N, CA, C and O atoms as a DFTB+ gen file, in Angstrom:
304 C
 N C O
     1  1       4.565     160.185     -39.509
     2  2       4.311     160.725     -38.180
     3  2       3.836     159.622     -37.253
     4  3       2.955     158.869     -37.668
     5  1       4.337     159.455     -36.038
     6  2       3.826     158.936     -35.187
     7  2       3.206     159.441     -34.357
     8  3       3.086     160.657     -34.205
     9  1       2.500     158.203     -33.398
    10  2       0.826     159.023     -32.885
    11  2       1.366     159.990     -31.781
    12  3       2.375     159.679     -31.147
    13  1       0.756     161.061     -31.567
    14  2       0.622     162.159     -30.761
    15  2      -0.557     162.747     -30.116
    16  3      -1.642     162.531     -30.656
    17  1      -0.525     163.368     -29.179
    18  2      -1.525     164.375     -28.599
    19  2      -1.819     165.784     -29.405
    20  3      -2.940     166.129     -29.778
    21  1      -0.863     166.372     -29.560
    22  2      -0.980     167.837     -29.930
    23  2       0.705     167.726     -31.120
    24  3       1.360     166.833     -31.658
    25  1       0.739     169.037     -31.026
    26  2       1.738     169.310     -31.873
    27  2       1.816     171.278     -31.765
    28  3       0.867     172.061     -31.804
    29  1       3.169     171.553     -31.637
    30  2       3.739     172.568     -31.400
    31  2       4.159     173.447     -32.126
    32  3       5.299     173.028     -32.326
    33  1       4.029     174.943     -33.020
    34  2       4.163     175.292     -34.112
    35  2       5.079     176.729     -33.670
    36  3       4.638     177.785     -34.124
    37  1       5.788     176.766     -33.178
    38  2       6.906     178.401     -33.232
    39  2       8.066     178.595     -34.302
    40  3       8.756     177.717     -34.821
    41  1       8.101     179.886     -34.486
    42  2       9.016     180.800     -34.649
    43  2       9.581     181.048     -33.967
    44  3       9.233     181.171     -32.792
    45  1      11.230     181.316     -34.613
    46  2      12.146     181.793     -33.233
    47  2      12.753     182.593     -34.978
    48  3      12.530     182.354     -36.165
    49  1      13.721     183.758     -34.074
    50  2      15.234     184.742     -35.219
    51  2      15.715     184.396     -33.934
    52  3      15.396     184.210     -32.759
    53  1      17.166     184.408     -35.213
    54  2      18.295     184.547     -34.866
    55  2      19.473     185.036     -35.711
    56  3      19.224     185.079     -36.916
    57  1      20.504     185.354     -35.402
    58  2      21.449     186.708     -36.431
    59  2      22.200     185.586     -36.611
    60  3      23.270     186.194     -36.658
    61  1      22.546     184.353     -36.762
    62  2      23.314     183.571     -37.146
    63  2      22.747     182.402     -38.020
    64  3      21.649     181.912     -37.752
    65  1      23.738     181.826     -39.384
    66  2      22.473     180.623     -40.037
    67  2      22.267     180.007     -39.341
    68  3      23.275     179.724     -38.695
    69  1      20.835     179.222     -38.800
    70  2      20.355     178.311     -38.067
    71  2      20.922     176.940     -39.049
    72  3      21.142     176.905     -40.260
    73  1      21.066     175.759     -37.905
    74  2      21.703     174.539     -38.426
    75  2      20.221     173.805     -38.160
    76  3      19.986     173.509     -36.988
    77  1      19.509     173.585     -38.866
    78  2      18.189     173.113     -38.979
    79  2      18.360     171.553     -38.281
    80  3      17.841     171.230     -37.212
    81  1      19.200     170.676     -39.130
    82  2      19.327     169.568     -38.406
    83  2      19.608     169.068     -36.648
    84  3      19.221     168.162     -35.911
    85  1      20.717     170.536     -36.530
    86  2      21.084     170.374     -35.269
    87  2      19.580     170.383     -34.744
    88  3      19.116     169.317     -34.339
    89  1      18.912     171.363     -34.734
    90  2      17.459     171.827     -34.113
    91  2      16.357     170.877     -34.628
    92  3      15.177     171.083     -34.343
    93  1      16.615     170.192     -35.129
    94  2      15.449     169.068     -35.103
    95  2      16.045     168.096     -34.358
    96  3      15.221     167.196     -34.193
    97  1      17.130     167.833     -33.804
    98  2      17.707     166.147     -32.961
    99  2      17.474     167.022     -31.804
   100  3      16.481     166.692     -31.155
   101  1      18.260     168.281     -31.266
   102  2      17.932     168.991     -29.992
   103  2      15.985     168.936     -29.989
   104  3      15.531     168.811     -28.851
   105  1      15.275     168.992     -30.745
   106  2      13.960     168.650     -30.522
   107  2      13.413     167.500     -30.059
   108  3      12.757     167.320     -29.033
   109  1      13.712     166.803     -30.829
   110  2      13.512     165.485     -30.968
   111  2      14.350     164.399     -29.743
   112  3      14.234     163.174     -29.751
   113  1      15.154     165.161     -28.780
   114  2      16.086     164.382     -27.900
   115  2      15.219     165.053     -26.441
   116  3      15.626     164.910     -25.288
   117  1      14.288     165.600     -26.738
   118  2      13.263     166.451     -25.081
   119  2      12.539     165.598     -25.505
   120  3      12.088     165.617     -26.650
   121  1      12.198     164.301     -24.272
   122  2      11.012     163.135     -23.823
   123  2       9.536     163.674     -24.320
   124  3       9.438     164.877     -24.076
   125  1       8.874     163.367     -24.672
   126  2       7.650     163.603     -24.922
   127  2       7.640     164.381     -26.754
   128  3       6.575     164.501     -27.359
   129  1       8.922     164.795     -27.341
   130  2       8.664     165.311     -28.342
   131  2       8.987     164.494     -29.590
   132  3       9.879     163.650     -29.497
   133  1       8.304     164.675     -30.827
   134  2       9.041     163.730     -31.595
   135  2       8.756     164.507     -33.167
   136  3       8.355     165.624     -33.492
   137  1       9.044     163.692     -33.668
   138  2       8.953     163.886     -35.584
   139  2       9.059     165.421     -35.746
   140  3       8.384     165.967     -36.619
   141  1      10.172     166.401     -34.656
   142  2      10.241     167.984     -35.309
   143  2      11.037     167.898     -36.894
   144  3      11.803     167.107     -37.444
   145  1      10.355     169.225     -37.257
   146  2      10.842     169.662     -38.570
   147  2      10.641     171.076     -38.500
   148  3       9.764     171.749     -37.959
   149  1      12.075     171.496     -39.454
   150  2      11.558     173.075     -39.975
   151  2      10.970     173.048     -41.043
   152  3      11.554     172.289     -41.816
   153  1      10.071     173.516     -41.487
   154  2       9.597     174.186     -42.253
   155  2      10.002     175.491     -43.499
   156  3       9.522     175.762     -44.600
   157  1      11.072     176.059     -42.704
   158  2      11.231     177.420     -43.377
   159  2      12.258     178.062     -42.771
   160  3      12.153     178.003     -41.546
   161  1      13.370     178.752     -43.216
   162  2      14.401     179.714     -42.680
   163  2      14.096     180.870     -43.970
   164  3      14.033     180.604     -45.170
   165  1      13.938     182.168     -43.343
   166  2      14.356     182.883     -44.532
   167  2      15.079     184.249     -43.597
   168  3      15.115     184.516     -42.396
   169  1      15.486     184.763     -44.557
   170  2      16.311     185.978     -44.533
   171  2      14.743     187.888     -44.149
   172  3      13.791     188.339     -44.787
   173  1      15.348     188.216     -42.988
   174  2      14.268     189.216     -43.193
   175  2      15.522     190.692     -42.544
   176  3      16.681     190.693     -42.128
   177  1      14.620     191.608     -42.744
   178  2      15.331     192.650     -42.396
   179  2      14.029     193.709     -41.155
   180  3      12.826     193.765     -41.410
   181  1      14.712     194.456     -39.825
   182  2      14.274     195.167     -39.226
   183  2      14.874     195.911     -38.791
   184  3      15.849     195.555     -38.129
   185  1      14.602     197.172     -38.941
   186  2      15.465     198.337     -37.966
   187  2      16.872     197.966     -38.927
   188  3      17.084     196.804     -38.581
   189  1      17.516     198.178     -39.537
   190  2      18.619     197.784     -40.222
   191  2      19.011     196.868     -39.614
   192  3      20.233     196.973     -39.502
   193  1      18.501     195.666     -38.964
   194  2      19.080     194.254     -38.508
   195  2      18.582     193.125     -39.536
   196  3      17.413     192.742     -39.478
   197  1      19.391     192.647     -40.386
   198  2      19.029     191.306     -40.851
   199  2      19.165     190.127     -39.976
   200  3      20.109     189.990     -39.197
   201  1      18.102     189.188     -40.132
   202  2      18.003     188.217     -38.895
   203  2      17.641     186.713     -39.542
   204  3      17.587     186.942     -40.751
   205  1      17.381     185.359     -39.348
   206  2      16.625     184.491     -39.919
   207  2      15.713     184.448     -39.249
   208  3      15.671     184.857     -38.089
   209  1      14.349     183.676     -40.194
   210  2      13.397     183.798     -39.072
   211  2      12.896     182.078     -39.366
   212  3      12.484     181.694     -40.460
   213  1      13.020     181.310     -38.309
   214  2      12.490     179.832     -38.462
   215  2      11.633     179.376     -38.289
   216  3      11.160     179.794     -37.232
   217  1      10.768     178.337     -38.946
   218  2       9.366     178.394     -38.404
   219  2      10.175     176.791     -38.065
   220  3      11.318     176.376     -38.258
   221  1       8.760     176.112     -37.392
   222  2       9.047     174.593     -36.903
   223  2       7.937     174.232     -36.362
   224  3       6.948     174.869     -36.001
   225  1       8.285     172.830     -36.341
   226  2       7.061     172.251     -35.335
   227  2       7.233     171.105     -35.095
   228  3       7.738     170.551     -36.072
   229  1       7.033     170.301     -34.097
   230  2       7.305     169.006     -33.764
   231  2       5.893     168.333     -32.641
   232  3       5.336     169.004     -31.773
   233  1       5.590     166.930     -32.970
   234  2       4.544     166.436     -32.183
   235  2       4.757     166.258     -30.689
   236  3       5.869     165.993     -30.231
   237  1       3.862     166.381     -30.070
   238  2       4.214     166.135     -28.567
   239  2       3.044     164.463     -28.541
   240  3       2.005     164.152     -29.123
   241  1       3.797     163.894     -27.710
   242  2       3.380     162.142     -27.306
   243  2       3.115     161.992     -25.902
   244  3       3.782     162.351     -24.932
   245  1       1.960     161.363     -25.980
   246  2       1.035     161.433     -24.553
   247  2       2.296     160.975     -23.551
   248  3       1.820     160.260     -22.670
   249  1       3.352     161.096     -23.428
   250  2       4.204     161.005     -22.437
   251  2       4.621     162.115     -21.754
   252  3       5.454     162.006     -20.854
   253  1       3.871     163.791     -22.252
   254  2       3.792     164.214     -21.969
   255  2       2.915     164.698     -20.805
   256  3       3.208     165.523     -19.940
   257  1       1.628     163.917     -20.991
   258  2       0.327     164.331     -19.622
   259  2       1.162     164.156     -18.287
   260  3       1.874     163.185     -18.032
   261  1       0.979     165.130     -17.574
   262  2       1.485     164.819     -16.185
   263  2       0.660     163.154     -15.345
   264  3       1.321     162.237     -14.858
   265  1      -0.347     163.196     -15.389
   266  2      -1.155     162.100     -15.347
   267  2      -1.451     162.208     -13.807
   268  3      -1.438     161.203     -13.096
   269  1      -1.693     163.339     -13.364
   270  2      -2.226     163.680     -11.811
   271  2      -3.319     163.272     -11.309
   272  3      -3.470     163.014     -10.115
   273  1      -4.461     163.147     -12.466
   274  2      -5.839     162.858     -11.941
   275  2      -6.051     161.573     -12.458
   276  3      -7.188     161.323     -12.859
   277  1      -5.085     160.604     -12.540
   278  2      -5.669     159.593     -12.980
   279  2      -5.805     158.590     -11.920
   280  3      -6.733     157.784     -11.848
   281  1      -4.723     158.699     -11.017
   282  2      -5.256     158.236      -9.963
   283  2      -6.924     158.683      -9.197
   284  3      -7.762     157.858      -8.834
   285  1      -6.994     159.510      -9.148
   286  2      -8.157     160.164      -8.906
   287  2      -9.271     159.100      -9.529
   288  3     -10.025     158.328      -8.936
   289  1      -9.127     159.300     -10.655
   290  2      -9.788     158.704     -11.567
   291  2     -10.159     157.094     -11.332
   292  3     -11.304     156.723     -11.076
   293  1      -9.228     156.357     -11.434
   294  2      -9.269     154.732     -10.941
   295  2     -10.269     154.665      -9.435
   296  3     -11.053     153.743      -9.211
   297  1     -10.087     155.605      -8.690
   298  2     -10.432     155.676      -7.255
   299  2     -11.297     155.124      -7.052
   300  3     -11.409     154.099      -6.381
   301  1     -12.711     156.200      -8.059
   302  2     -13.999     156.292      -8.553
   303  2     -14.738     155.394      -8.755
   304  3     -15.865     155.609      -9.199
């Protein structure tokens, strides 16, 4: 892992197999995000809908702070 601020942990379903790899480079290709991984796909059932359900998570990198008050900040 490389260094980060925070880090991001969702679930998403979907009625089709998820392509895990695809969804970790589509993660990993949004500025500020890095080192995503799934964790987990499994098979669940609701209301007679079978669905996958994915867990994930990927780090977010201080390239994320908007950095509004830092000017502010230097001012001082």
């Amino acid at each position: 892992d490389g260094p980060s601020v925070g880090r991001l942990d969702f679930e998403a379903r979907t009625l089709t197999l998820p392509d895990s790899a695809a969804l970790i480079d589509a993660l990993n290709s949004i500025p500020a995000f890095t080192d995503a991984w799934v964790s987990s796909a499994t098979i669940e059932e609701q209301d007679g809908t079978t669905y996958y359900r994915v867990s994930a998570s990927v780090l977010v990198t201080d390239g994320a702070r908007a950095l509004r008050f830092a000017q502010a900040a230097e001012e001082n």
